[in-house]
Tab-separated table of N, CA and C in Angstrom:
chain	number	residue	atom	x	y	z
A	1453	MET	N	-28.791	31.938	-11.806
A	1453	MET	CA	-29.138	30.664	-12.399
A	1453	MET	C	-27.999	30.151	-13.273
A	1454	LYS	N	-27.367	31.082	-14.037
A	1454	LYS	CA	-26.248	30.676	-14.887
A	1454	LYS	C	-25.098	30.132	-14.051
A	1455	LYS	N	-24.862	30.746	-12.889
A	1455	LYS	CA	-23.777	30.285	-12.022
A	1455	LYS	C	-24.031	28.868	-11.518
A	1456	ILE	N	-25.263	28.569	-11.206
A	1456	ILE	CA	-25.610	27.231	-10.723
A	1456	ILE	C	-25.407	26.204	-11.834
A	1457	ILE	N	-25.827	26.531	-13.025
A	1457	ILE	CA	-25.669	25.613	-14.159
A	1457	ILE	C	-24.186	25.394	-14.448
A	1458	LEU	N	-23.408	26.459	-14.434
A	1458	LEU	CA	-21.963	26.331	-14.670
A	1458	LEU	C	-21.290	25.495	-13.576
A	1459	ALA	N	-21.722	25.672	-12.341
A	1459	ALA	CA	-21.150	24.883	-11.236
A	1459	ALA	C	-21.487	23.409	-11.386
A	1460	LEU	N	-22.716	23.106	-11.806
A	1460	LEU	CA	-23.111	21.709	-12.017
A	1460	LEU	C	-22.325	21.081	-13.167
A	1461	ILE	N	-22.104	21.829	-14.223
A	1461	ILE	CA	-21.314	21.334	-15.354
A	1461	ILE	C	-19.873	21.081	-14.918
A	1462	ALA	N	-19.320	22.002	-14.156
A	1462	ALA	CA	-17.939	21.849	-13.670
A	1462	ALA	C	-17.810	20.624	-12.773
A	1463	LEU	N	-18.776	20.403	-11.886
A	1463	LEU	CA	-18.732	19.237	-11.006
A	1463	LEU	C	-18.856	17.933	-11.784
A	1464	SER	N	-19.713	17.910	-12.784
A	1464	SER	CA	-19.870	16.682	-13.572
A	1464	SER	C	-18.633	16.405	-14.419
A	1465	CYS	N	-17.953	17.436	-14.880
A	1465	CYS	CA	-16.731	17.252	-15.662
A	1465	CYS	C	-15.560	16.833	-14.777
A	1466	ASN	N	-15.596	17.212	-13.518
A	1466	ASN	CA	-14.527	16.857	-12.595
A	1466	ASN	C	-14.362	15.348	-12.492
A	1467	SER	N	-15.471	14.608	-12.488
A	1467	SER	CA	-15.379	13.156	-12.397
A	1467	SER	C	-14.796	12.554	-13.680
A	1468	CYS	N	-14.869	13.265	-14.784
A	1468	CYS	CA	-14.321	12.764	-16.045
A	1468	CYS	C	-12.794	12.825	-16.064
A	1469	ILE	N	-12.212	13.735	-15.297
A	1469	ILE	CA	-10.767	13.897	-15.359
A	1469	ILE	C	-10.033	13.150	-14.243
A	1470	ASN	N	-10.756	12.522	-13.329
A	1470	ASN	CA	-10.108	11.741	-12.283
A	1470	ASN	C	-9.374	10.563	-12.904
A	1471	ASN	N	-8.243	10.200	-12.304
A	1471	ASN	CA	-7.486	9.063	-12.793
A	1471	ASN	C	-7.779	7.805	-11.980
A	1472	TYR	N	-8.909	7.785	-11.297
A	1472	TYR	CA	-9.284	6.642	-10.481
A	1472	TYR	C	-10.787	6.451	-10.521
A	1473	TYR	N	-11.211	5.315	-9.989
A	1473	TYR	CA	-12.635	5.054	-9.812
A	1473	TYR	C	-12.785	4.209	-8.546
A	1474	TYR	N	-13.993	4.106	-8.059
A	1474	TYR	CA	-14.299	3.240	-6.928
A	1474	TYR	C	-15.063	2.036	-7.459
A	1475	ASN	N	-14.626	0.838	-7.080
A	1475	ASN	CA	-15.353	-0.354	-7.503
A	1475	ASN	C	-16.613	-0.520	-6.648
A	1476	GLU	N	-17.348	-1.596	-6.876
A	1476	GLU	CA	-18.624	-1.779	-6.179
A	1476	GLU	C	-18.454	-1.950	-4.667
A	1477	ASN	N	-17.268	-2.311	-4.210
A	1477	ASN	CA	-17.001	-2.446	-2.770
A	1477	ASN	C	-16.320	-1.213	-2.188
A	1478	ARG	N	-16.333	-0.116	-2.905
A	1478	ARG	CA	-15.728	1.163	-2.508
A	1478	ARG	C	-14.209	1.103	-2.438
A	1479	GLY	N	-13.620	0.166	-3.174
A	1479	GLY	CA	-12.170	0.094	-3.255
A	1479	GLY	C	-11.662	1.065	-4.316
A	1480	LEU	N	-10.648	1.834	-3.977
A	1480	LEU	CA	-10.066	2.811	-4.896
A	1480	LEU	C	-9.175	2.086	-5.902
A	1481	ARG	N	-9.376	2.348	-7.199
A	1481	ARG	CA	-8.596	1.692	-8.241
A	1481	ARG	C	-8.175	2.714	-9.291
A	1482	PRO	N	-6.954	2.574	-9.814
A	1482	PRO	CA	-6.533	3.470	-10.901
A	1482	PRO	C	-7.251	3.091	-12.201
A	1483	LYS	N	-7.608	4.091	-12.998
A	1483	LYS	CA	-8.227	3.809	-14.296
A	1483	LYS	C	-7.237	3.127	-15.227
A	1484	LYS	N	-6.036	3.653	-15.284
A	1484	LYS	CA	-4.965	3.071	-16.096
A	1484	LYS	C	-3.780	2.824	-15.170
A	1485	PRO	N	-3.651	1.600	-14.630
A	1485	PRO	CA	-2.584	1.328	-13.655
A	1485	PRO	C	-1.187	1.618	-14.204
A	1486	LYS	N	-0.388	2.315	-13.404
A	1486	LYS	CA	0.980	2.666	-13.779
A	1486	LYS	C	1.932	2.406	-12.611
A	1487	PHE	N	1.782	1.273	-11.968
A	1487	PHE	CA	2.659	0.914	-10.858
A	1487	PHE	C	4.067	0.657	-11.395
A	1488	ARG	N	5.039	1.383	-10.877
A	1488	ARG	CA	6.429	1.177	-11.304
A	1488	ARG	C	6.975	-0.161	-10.812
A	1489	LEU	N	6.527	-0.607	-9.661
A	1489	LEU	CA	7.032	-1.869	-9.119
A	1489	LEU	C	6.414	-3.091	-9.804
A	1490	ALA	N	5.462	-2.879	-10.702
A	1490	ALA	CA	4.874	-3.996	-11.442
A	1490	ALA	C	5.624	-4.264	-12.739
A	1491	LYS	N	6.603	-3.421	-13.038
A	1491	LYS	CA	7.299	-3.536	-14.321
A	1491	LYS	C	8.761	-3.900	-14.113
A	1492	PRO	N	9.380	-4.663	-14.981
A	1492	PRO	CA	8.802	-5.252	-16.183
A	1492	PRO	C	7.808	-6.359	-15.859
A	1493	LEU	N	8.034	-7.088	-14.771
A	1493	LEU	CA	7.085	-8.090	-14.290
A	1493	LEU	C	6.958	-7.939	-12.779
A	1494	PRO	N	5.789	-8.279	-12.218
A	1494	PRO	CA	5.673	-8.222	-10.767
A	1494	PRO	C	6.680	-9.163	-10.096
A	1495	TYR	N	7.068	-8.814	-8.904
A	1495	TYR	CA	8.027	-9.594	-8.120
A	1495	TYR	C	7.420	-10.939	-7.734
A	1496	HIS	N	8.231	-11.959	-7.647
A	1496	HIS	CA	7.790	-13.254	-7.126
A	1496	HIS	C	8.622	-13.575	-5.905
A	1497	LEU	N	7.949	-13.879	-4.835
A	1497	LEU	CA	8.585	-14.124	-3.554
A	1497	LEU	C	9.634	-15.228	-3.674
A	1498	GLN	N	10.797	-14.990	-3.080
A	1498	GLN	CA	11.892	-15.957	-3.078
A	1498	GLN	C	11.871	-16.738	-1.755
A	1499	PRO	N	12.387	-17.965	-1.760
A	1499	PRO	CA	12.342	-18.786	-0.537
A	1499	PRO	C	13.024	-18.159	0.678
A	1500	ASP	N	14.065	-17.353	0.474
A	1500	ASP	CA	14.769	-16.773	1.626
A	1500	ASP	C	14.275	-15.377	2.004
A	1501	ASP	N	13.251	-14.852	1.329
A	1501	ASP	CA	12.663	-13.562	1.706
A	1501	ASP	C	11.943	-13.709	3.042
A	1502	LEU	N	11.979	-12.672	3.850
A	1502	LEU	CA	11.401	-12.744	5.187
A	1502	LEU	C	9.915	-12.408	5.251
A	1503	ILE	N	9.326	-12.007	4.140
A	1503	ILE	CA	7.877	-11.743	4.118
A	1503	ILE	C	7.146	-13.071	4.305
A	1504	ASP	N	6.138	-13.060	5.142
A	1504	ASP	CA	5.343	-14.256	5.386
A	1504	ASP	C	3.951	-14.037	4.792
A	1505	THR	N	3.601	-14.814	3.777
A	1505	THR	CA	2.307	-14.647	3.115
A	1505	THR	C	1.196	-15.460	3.783
A	1506	THR	N	1.517	-16.165	4.852
A	1506	THR	CA	0.497	-16.931	5.573
A	1506	THR	C	-0.045	-16.176	6.779
A	1507	CYS	N	0.345	-14.928	6.912
A	1507	CYS	CA	-0.128	-14.110	8.027
A	1507	CYS	C	-0.337	-12.682	7.527
A	1508	VAL	N	-0.756	-11.811	8.422
A	1508	VAL	CA	-0.910	-10.394	8.106
A	1508	VAL	C	-0.041	-9.600	9.076
A	1509	TYR	N	0.327	-8.413	8.666
A	1509	TYR	CA	1.110	-7.504	9.498
A	1509	TYR	C	0.156	-6.407	9.968
A	1510	VAL	N	-0.057	-6.308	11.261
A	1510	VAL	CA	-1.109	-5.455	11.821
A	1510	VAL	C	-0.503	-4.313	12.633
A	1511	TYR	N	-1.052	-3.125	12.429
A	1511	TYR	CA	-0.708	-1.938	13.208
A	1511	TYR	C	-1.979	-1.498	13.936
A	1512	THR	N	-1.864	-1.217	15.214
A	1512	THR	CA	-2.983	-0.687	15.990
A	1512	THR	C	-2.543	0.637	16.592
A	1513	SER	N	-3.277	1.689	16.274
A	1513	SER	CA	-2.920	3.021	16.772
A	1513	SER	C	-3.337	3.172	18.228
A	1514	SER	N	-2.943	4.269	18.826
A	1514	SER	CA	-3.319	4.537	20.213
A	1514	SER	C	-4.839	4.732	20.349
A	1515	GLN	N	-5.500	5.080	19.240
A	1515	GLN	CA	-6.969	5.217	19.248
A	1515	GLN	C	-7.653	3.905	18.885
A	1516	LYS	N	-6.879	2.822	18.823
A	1516	LYS	CA	-7.379	1.471	18.533
A	1516	LYS	C	-7.839	1.301	17.085
A	1517	THR	N	-7.388	2.169	16.184
A	1517	THR	CA	-7.661	1.988	14.767
A	1517	THR	C	-6.688	0.952	14.237
A	1518	LYS	N	-7.210	-0.024	13.494
A	1518	LYS	CA	-6.350	-1.079	12.973
A	1518	LYS	C	-6.087	-0.886	11.494
A	1519	MET	N	-4.870	-1.227	11.103
A	1519	MET	CA	-4.504	-1.314	9.695
A	1519	MET	C	-3.769	-2.630	9.537
A	1520	ALA	N	-3.880	-3.216	8.356
A	1520	ALA	CA	-3.190	-4.479	8.124
A	1520	ALA	C	-2.606	-4.496	6.720
A	1521	LEU	N	-1.409	-5.038	6.618
A	1521	LEU	CA	-0.785	-5.290	5.325
A	1521	LEU	C	-0.836	-6.790	5.083
A	1522	ARG	N	-1.279	-7.156	3.892
A	1522	ARG	CA	-1.301	-8.569	3.524
A	1522	ARG	C	-0.547	-8.717	2.207
A	1523	PHE	N	0.458	-9.564	2.211
A	1523	PHE	CA	1.309	-9.763	1.054
A	1523	PHE	C	0.969	-11.085	0.363
A	1524	PHE	N	1.092	-11.070	-0.960
A	1524	PHE	CA	0.876	-12.258	-1.766
A	1524	PHE	C	2.195	-12.633	-2.433
A	1525	ALA	N	2.359	-13.900	-2.743
A	1525	ALA	CA	3.618	-14.386	-3.310
A	1525	ALA	C	3.894	-13.827	-4.703
A	1526	ASN	N	2.882	-13.252	-5.365
A	1526	ASN	CA	3.053	-12.756	-6.731
A	1526	ASN	C	3.386	-11.260	-6.804
A	1527	GLY	N	3.906	-10.687	-5.723
A	1527	GLY	CA	4.349	-9.303	-5.751
A	1527	GLY	C	3.276	-8.267	-5.490
A	1528	ARG	N	2.103	-8.689	-5.126
A	1528	ARG	CA	1.007	-7.771	-4.840
A	1528	ARG	C	0.729	-7.744	-3.333
A	1529	PHE	N	0.122	-6.659	-2.871
A	1529	PHE	CA	-0.284	-6.585	-1.469
A	1529	PHE	C	-1.479	-5.663	-1.332
A	1530	ILE	N	-2.147	-5.762	-0.192
A	1530	ILE	CA	-3.241	-4.846	0.129
A	1530	ILE	C	-2.921	-4.154	1.445
A	1531	ASN	N	-3.457	-2.965	1.565
A	1531	ASN	CA	-3.372	-2.187	2.791
A	1531	ASN	C	-4.805	-1.956	3.237
A	1532	SER	N	-5.184	-2.611	4.323
A	1532	SER	CA	-6.555	-2.444	4.811
A	1532	SER	C	-6.587	-1.284	5.789
A	1533	PHE	N	-6.401	-0.106	5.250
A	1533	PHE	CA	-6.354	1.127	6.042
A	1533	PHE	C	-7.731	1.438	6.595
A	1534	GLY	N	-7.798	1.586	7.899
A	1534	GLY	CA	-9.055	1.969	8.527
A	1534	GLY	C	-9.961	0.806	8.862
A	1535	ASN	N	-9.638	-0.364	8.350
A	1535	ASN	CA	-10.388	-1.547	8.767
A	1535	ASN	C	-9.426	-2.728	8.756
A	1536	ALA	N	-9.816	-3.777	9.355
A	1536	ALA	CA	-8.918	-4.932	9.427
A	1536	ALA	C	-9.445	-6.099	8.603
A	1537	ASP	N	-10.271	-5.821	7.595
A	1537	ASP	CA	-10.823	-6.882	6.754
A	1537	ASP	C	-9.832	-7.199	5.638
A	1538	TYR	N	-8.844	-7.981	5.950
A	1538	TYR	CA	-7.779	-8.288	5.003
A	1538	TYR	C	-8.149	-9.391	4.019
A	1539	ASN	N	-9.353	-9.964	4.127
A	1539	ASN	CA	-9.810	-10.939	3.138
A	1539	ASN	C	-10.667	-10.308	2.047
A	1540	ASN	N	-11.129	-9.096	2.248
A	1540	ASN	CA	-11.923	-8.403	1.244
A	1540	ASN	C	-10.966	-7.622	0.347
A	1541	LEU	N	-10.464	-8.266	-0.691
A	1541	LEU	CA	-9.465	-7.659	-1.556
A	1541	LEU	C	-10.022	-6.502	-2.366
A	1542	GLU	N	-11.319	-6.482	-2.569
A	1542	GLU	CA	-11.935	-5.439	-3.385
A	1542	GLU	C	-12.135	-4.128	-2.642
A	1543	ALA	N	-12.126	-4.162	-1.311
A	1543	ALA	CA	-12.443	-2.957	-0.536
A	1543	ALA	C	-11.204	-2.271	0.030
A	1544	ASN	N	-10.030	-2.750	-0.283
A	1544	ASN	CA	-8.814	-2.208	0.310
A	1544	ASN	C	-7.928	-1.536	-0.728
A	1545	GLU	N	-6.928	-0.787	-0.235
A	1545	GLU	CA	-5.944	-0.179	-1.133
A	1545	GLU	C	-5.058	-1.279	-1.708
A	1546	ILE	N	-4.720	-1.130	-2.973
A	1546	ILE	CA	-3.917	-2.157	-3.633
A	1546	ILE	C	-2.518	-1.643	-3.914
A	1547	GLY	N	-1.599	-2.578	-4.088
A	1547	GLY	CA	-0.246	-2.168	-4.398
A	1547	GLY	C	0.627	-3.327	-4.829
A	1548	TYR	N	1.863	-2.979	-5.133
A	1548	TYR	CA	2.891	-3.949	-5.515
A	1548	TYR	C	4.079	-3.770	-4.588
A	1549	TYR	N	4.853	-4.833	-4.451
A	1549	TYR	CA	6.051	-4.751	-3.618
A	1549	TYR	C	7.189	-5.536	-4.256
A	1550	ARG	N	8.393	-5.241	-3.800
A	1550	ARG	CA	9.605	-5.987	-4.142
A	1550	ARG	C	10.413	-6.126	-2.870
A	1551	VAL	N	11.134	-7.221	-2.753
A	1551	VAL	CA	11.989	-7.438	-1.595
A	1551	VAL	C	13.439	-7.327	-2.031
A	1552	GLU	N	14.219	-6.576	-1.279
A	1552	GLU	CA	15.655	-6.434	-1.511
A	1552	GLU	C	16.387	-6.931	-0.274
A	1553	ASN	N	17.467	-7.622	-0.475
A	1553	ASN	CA	18.312	-8.094	0.636
A	1553	ASN	C	17.530	-8.886	1.678
A	1554	LYS	N	16.544	-9.617	1.251
A	1554	LYS	CA	15.720	-10.510	2.078
A	1554	LYS	C	14.750	-9.817	3.028
A	1555	ASN	N	15.102	-8.614	3.523
A	1555	ASN	CA	14.240	-8.025	4.554
A	1555	ASN	C	13.868	-6.559	4.323
A	1556	ILE	N	14.237	-5.982	3.195
A	1556	ILE	CA	13.827	-4.609	2.890
A	1556	ILE	C	12.728	-4.687	1.837
A	1557	VAL	N	11.582	-4.123	2.159
A	1557	VAL	CA	10.408	-4.227	1.294
A	1557	VAL	C	10.108	-2.866	0.682
A	1558	LEU	N	10.190	-2.781	-0.640
A	1558	LEU	CA	9.786	-1.572	-1.362
A	1558	LEU	C	8.311	-1.741	-1.700
A	1559	MET	N	7.483	-0.787	-1.307
A	1559	MET	CA	6.035	-0.892	-1.516
A	1559	MET	C	5.529	0.310	-2.306
A	1560	GLU	N	4.568	0.053	-3.169
A	1560	GLU	CA	3.931	1.118	-3.937
A	1560	GLU	C	2.423	0.902	-3.878
A	1561	THR	N	1.719	1.896	-3.355
A	1561	THR	CA	0.277	1.811	-3.152
A	1561	THR	C	-0.413	2.913	-3.939
A	1562	PHE	N	-1.598	2.629	-4.448
A	1562	PHE	CA	-2.403	3.653	-5.110
A	1562	PHE	C	-3.366	4.218	-4.080
A	1563	ILE	N	-3.251	5.536	-3.807
A	1563	ILE	CA	-4.099	6.194	-2.815
A	1563	ILE	C	-4.668	7.477	-3.398
A	1564	ARG	N	-5.627	8.046	-2.735
A	1564	ARG	CA	-6.202	9.333	-3.138
A	1564	ARG	C	-5.587	10.413	-2.263
A	1565	SER	N	-5.069	11.452	-2.903
A	1565	SER	CA	-4.510	12.562	-2.139
A	1565	SER	C	-5.641	13.359	-1.485
A	1566	SER	N	-5.289	14.196	-0.557
A	1566	SER	CA	-6.307	14.991	0.145
A	1566	SER	C	-6.973	15.968	-0.832
A	1567	PRO	N	-8.212	16.346	-0.559
A	1567	PRO	CA	-8.886	17.315	-1.426
A	1567	PRO	C	-8.101	18.618	-1.572
A	1568	ALA	N	-7.387	19.013	-0.523
A	1568	ALA	CA	-6.594	20.242	-0.590
A	1568	ALA	C	-5.452	20.110	-1.601
A	1569	ALA	N	-5.001	18.867	-1.822
A	1569	ALA	CA	-3.918	18.631	-2.780
A	1569	ALA	C	-4.459	18.261	-4.158
A	1570	GLY	N	-5.736	18.401	-4.361
A	1570	GLY	CA	-6.328	18.134	-5.666
A	1570	GLY	C	-7.178	16.885	-5.713
A	1571	GLY	N	-7.044	16.011	-4.718
A	1571	GLY	CA	-7.878	14.819	-4.648
A	1571	GLY	C	-7.617	13.791	-5.733
A	1572	GLU	N	-6.468	13.847	-6.366
A	1572	GLU	CA	-6.151	12.880	-7.416
A	1572	GLU	C	-5.640	11.578	-6.832
A	1573	GLY	N	-5.705	10.542	-7.628
A	1573	GLY	CA	-5.091	9.281	-7.243
A	1573	GLY	C	-3.591	9.389	-7.463
A	1574	ILE	N	-2.814	8.966	-6.487
A	1574	ILE	CA	-1.354	9.044	-6.604
A	1574	ILE	C	-0.739	7.694	-6.234
A	1575	TYR	N	0.455	7.483	-6.717
A	1575	TYR	CA	1.200	6.282	-6.391
A	1575	TYR	C	2.177	6.635	-5.277
A	1576	TYR	N	1.948	6.058	-4.118
A	1576	TYR	CA	2.747	6.366	-2.934
A	1576	TYR	C	3.751	5.232	-2.724
A	1577	ARG	N	5.028	5.583	-2.652
A	1577	ARG	CA	6.077	4.595	-2.432
A	1577	ARG	C	6.591	4.698	-1.006
A	1578	SER	N	6.846	3.551	-0.418
A	1578	SER	CA	7.404	3.513	0.927
A	1578	SER	C	8.355	2.329	1.049
A	1579	VAL	N	9.118	2.346	2.122
A	1579	VAL	CA	10.084	1.291	2.385
A	1579	VAL	C	9.779	0.697	3.751
A	1580	GLY	N	9.749	-0.617	3.812
A	1580	GLY	CA	9.560	-1.318	5.075
A	1580	GLY	C	10.783	-2.164	5.373
A	1581	ILE	N	11.059	-2.332	6.634
A	1581	ILE	CA	12.178	-3.152	7.079
A	1581	ILE	C	11.618	-4.251	7.976
A	1582	ILE	N	11.920	-5.497	7.639
A	1582	ILE	CA	11.453	-6.617	8.452
A	1582	ILE	C	12.575	-7.037	9.390
A	1583	LYS	N	12.235	-7.082	10.658
A	1583	LYS	CA	13.173	-7.535	11.671
A	1583	LYS	C	12.391	-8.406	12.645
A	1584	ASN	N	12.792	-9.660	12.752
A	1584	ASN	CA	12.071	-10.658	13.547
A	1584	ASN	C	10.635	-10.755	13.026
A	1585	ASP	N	9.642	-10.533	13.872
A	1585	ASP	CA	8.234	-10.626	13.453
A	1585	ASP	C	7.589	-9.266	13.282
A	1586	THR	N	8.390	-8.259	12.952
A	1586	THR	CA	7.893	-6.892	12.843
A	1586	THR	C	8.308	-6.278	11.518
A	1587	LEU	N	7.388	-5.543	10.904
A	1587	LEU	CA	7.688	-4.766	9.708
A	1587	LEU	C	7.620	-3.294	10.107
A	1588	TYR	N	8.725	-2.593	9.937
A	1588	TYR	CA	8.797	-1.162	10.253
A	1588	TYR	C	8.636	-0.372	8.965
A	1589	ASP	N	7.597	0.450	8.899
A	1589	ASP	CA	7.369	1.324	7.749
A	1589	ASP	C	8.117	2.625	8.025
A	1590	VAL	N	9.060	2.959	7.156
A	1590	VAL	CA	9.943	4.097	7.394
A	1590	VAL	C	9.353	5.348	6.747
A	1591	LEU	N	9.016	6.340	7.563
A	1591	LEU	CA	8.417	7.579	7.087
A	1591	LEU	C	9.393	8.346	6.198
A	1592	GLY	N	8.966	8.696	5.014
A	1592	GLY	CA	9.776	9.501	4.104
A	1592	GLY	C	10.663	8.706	3.182
A	1593	ALA	N	10.987	7.481	3.531
A	1593	ALA	CA	11.838	6.655	2.671
A	1593	ALA	C	10.999	6.142	1.508
A	1594	GLN	N	11.482	6.388	0.285
A	1594	GLN	CA	10.742	5.964	-0.899
A	1594	GLN	C	11.538	5.026	-1.788
A	1595	ASN	N	12.824	4.930	-1.574
A	1595	ASN	CA	13.679	4.113	-2.417
A	1595	ASN	C	14.666	3.347	-1.559
A	1596	LEU	N	15.283	2.358	-2.162
A	1596	LEU	CA	16.274	1.565	-1.460
A	1596	LEU	C	17.445	2.431	-0.994
A	1597	SER	N	17.763	3.488	-1.731
A	1597	SER	CA	18.886	4.355	-1.358
A	1597	SER	C	18.614	5.130	-0.067
A	1598	ASP	N	17.361	5.165	0.386
A	1598	ASP	CA	17.022	5.854	1.629
A	1598	ASP	C	17.323	5.009	2.867
A	1599	VAL	N	17.663	3.740	2.657
A	1599	VAL	CA	17.934	2.822	3.757
A	1599	VAL	C	19.338	2.265	3.565
A	1600	HIS	N	20.142	2.263	4.609
A	1600	HIS	CA	21.537	1.835	4.506
A	1600	HIS	C	21.801	0.675	5.453
A	1601	ARG	N	22.595	-0.256	5.005
A	1601	ARG	CA	22.938	-1.415	5.818
A	1601	ARG	C	24.368	-1.247	6.326
A	1602	VAL	N	24.534	-1.444	7.621
A	1602	VAL	CA	25.859	-1.446	8.223
A	1602	VAL	C	25.965	-2.764	8.988
A	1603	GLY	N	26.660	-3.735	8.410
A	1603	GLY	CA	26.696	-5.067	9.004
A	1603	GLY	C	25.306	-5.658	9.004
A	1604	ASP	N	24.836	-6.101	10.161
A	1604	ASP	CA	23.489	-6.657	10.284
A	1604	ASP	C	22.451	-5.592	10.632
A	1605	GLU	N	22.890	-4.391	10.931
A	1605	GLU	CA	21.975	-3.314	11.306
A	1605	GLU	C	21.555	-2.520	10.076
A	1606	ILE	N	20.314	-2.106	10.058
A	1606	ILE	CA	19.792	-1.272	8.982
A	1606	ILE	C	19.579	0.111	9.551
A	1607	LEU	N	20.195	1.090	8.929
A	1607	LEU	CA	20.108	2.462	9.404
A	1607	LEU	C	19.343	3.314	8.407
A	1608	THR	N	18.654	4.303	8.910
A	1608	THR	CA	17.952	5.239	8.048
A	1608	THR	C	17.970	6.606	8.727
A	1609	PHE	N	17.902	7.635	7.920
A	1609	PHE	CA	17.844	8.986	8.461
A	1609	PHE	C	16.399	9.403	8.721
A	1610	TYR	N	15.496	8.511	8.426
A	1610	TYR	CA	14.081	8.792	8.584
A	1610	TYR	C	13.552	8.151	9.860
A	1611	HIS	N	12.340	8.490	10.225
A	1611	HIS	CA	11.715	7.943	11.424
A	1611	HIS	C	10.822	6.766	11.054
A	1612	ILE	N	10.664	5.862	11.987
A	1612	ILE	CA	9.723	4.759	11.803
A	1612	ILE	C	8.319	5.349	11.926
A	1613	TYR	N	7.495	5.100	10.933
A	1613	TYR	CA	6.157	5.673	10.893
A	1613	TYR	C	5.133	4.725	11.521
A	1614	TYR	N	5.064	3.514	11.007
A	1614	TYR	CA	4.165	2.501	11.550
A	1614	TYR	C	4.985	1.271	11.893
A	1615	THR	N	4.596	0.603	12.954
A	1615	THR	CA	5.211	-0.663	13.331
A	1615	THR	C	4.141	-1.735	13.217
A	1616	TYR	N	4.290	-2.587	12.224
A	1616	TYR	CA	3.333	-3.668	11.980
A	1616	TYR	C	3.863	-4.950	12.617
A	1617	THR	N	3.027	-5.618	13.380
A	1617	THR	CA	3.400	-6.871	14.019
A	1617	THR	C	2.768	-8.030	13.264
A	1618	LYS	N	3.568	-9.044	13.018
A	1618	LYS	CA	3.079	-10.215	12.285
A	1618	LYS	C	2.100	-10.990	13.156
A	1619	GLN	N	0.910	-11.273	12.570
A	1619	GLN	CA	-0.095	-12.043	13.276
A	1619	GLN	C	-0.581	-13.170	12.389
A	1620	LYS	N	-0.636	-14.341	12.956
A	1620	LYS	CA	-1.116	-15.501	12.223
A	1620	LYS	C	-2.596	-15.322	11.920
A	1621	ALA	N	-2.988	-15.672	10.699
A	1621	ALA	CA	-4.397	-15.585	10.303
A	1621	ALA	C	-4.848	-16.976	9.864
A	1622	ASP	N	-5.903	-17.472	10.478
A	1622	ASP	CA	-6.367	-18.828	10.190
A	1622	ASP	C	-7.002	-18.958	8.819
A	1623	THR	N	-7.725	-17.941	8.408
A	1623	THR	CA	-8.494	-18.061	7.168
A	1623	THR	C	-8.136	-16.945	6.196
A	1624	LEU	N	-7.023	-17.069	5.516
A	1624	LEU	CA	-6.698	-16.122	4.454
A	1624	LEU	C	-7.269	-16.668	3.164
A	1625	LYS	N	-8.000	-15.825	2.459
A	1625	LYS	CA	-8.583	-16.270	1.200
A	1625	LYS	C	-8.537	-15.137	0.203
A	1626	GLY	N	-8.740	-15.494	-1.058
A	1626	GLY	CA	-8.754	-14.501	-2.118
A	1626	GLY	C	-7.452	-14.471	-2.898
A	1627	THR	N	-7.589	-14.126	-4.161
A	1627	THR	CA	-6.446	-13.999	-5.059
A	1627	THR	C	-6.500	-12.603	-5.670
A	1628	PRO	N	-5.389	-11.862	-5.627
A	1628	PRO	CA	-5.418	-10.504	-6.187
A	1628	PRO	C	-5.662	-10.528	-7.695
A	1629	ASN	N	-6.468	-9.588	-8.172
A	1629	ASN	CA	-6.820	-9.543	-9.598
A	1629	ASN	C	-6.429	-8.220	-10.256
A	1630	TRP	N	-5.505	-7.510	-9.675
A	1630	TRP	CA	-5.067	-6.254	-10.264
A	1630	TRP	C	-3.723	-6.426	-10.907
């Protein structure tokens, strides 16, 4: 009986030490946001940046699972991992981005690590490269120094992880509030 009581106390205390919470739409949010890309101020899209905020960037896996990235002009974005509801800002992963050299996108997302890794909320950084109507998410690249430019070509020692294709969206709505 004592073991059961101790286990229940331990489980209830576990939720007290998490650095995240789920909002009413099951969206994962940090308790105390510490996005590095939000400081000193969030990025504001420049006229010559290649990110298009009037569309979404969609990845479809071989199992037909869809993910979508939606960027906002104020330096914020959502990752609709596992669903393609890019208008429900409350139910998706949130993040910040910055654009370098017009077509290199530094992204930082708040995600939950696997239970085996402790299940904590972590800030995951990635680098995307925009070429034509495609955003290439580079696996393992976390900083601008991981991507090198040689003339007009962008080289990396890492592999392309996801290939997002730009798709026009007729009804984009919502304003990020994080």
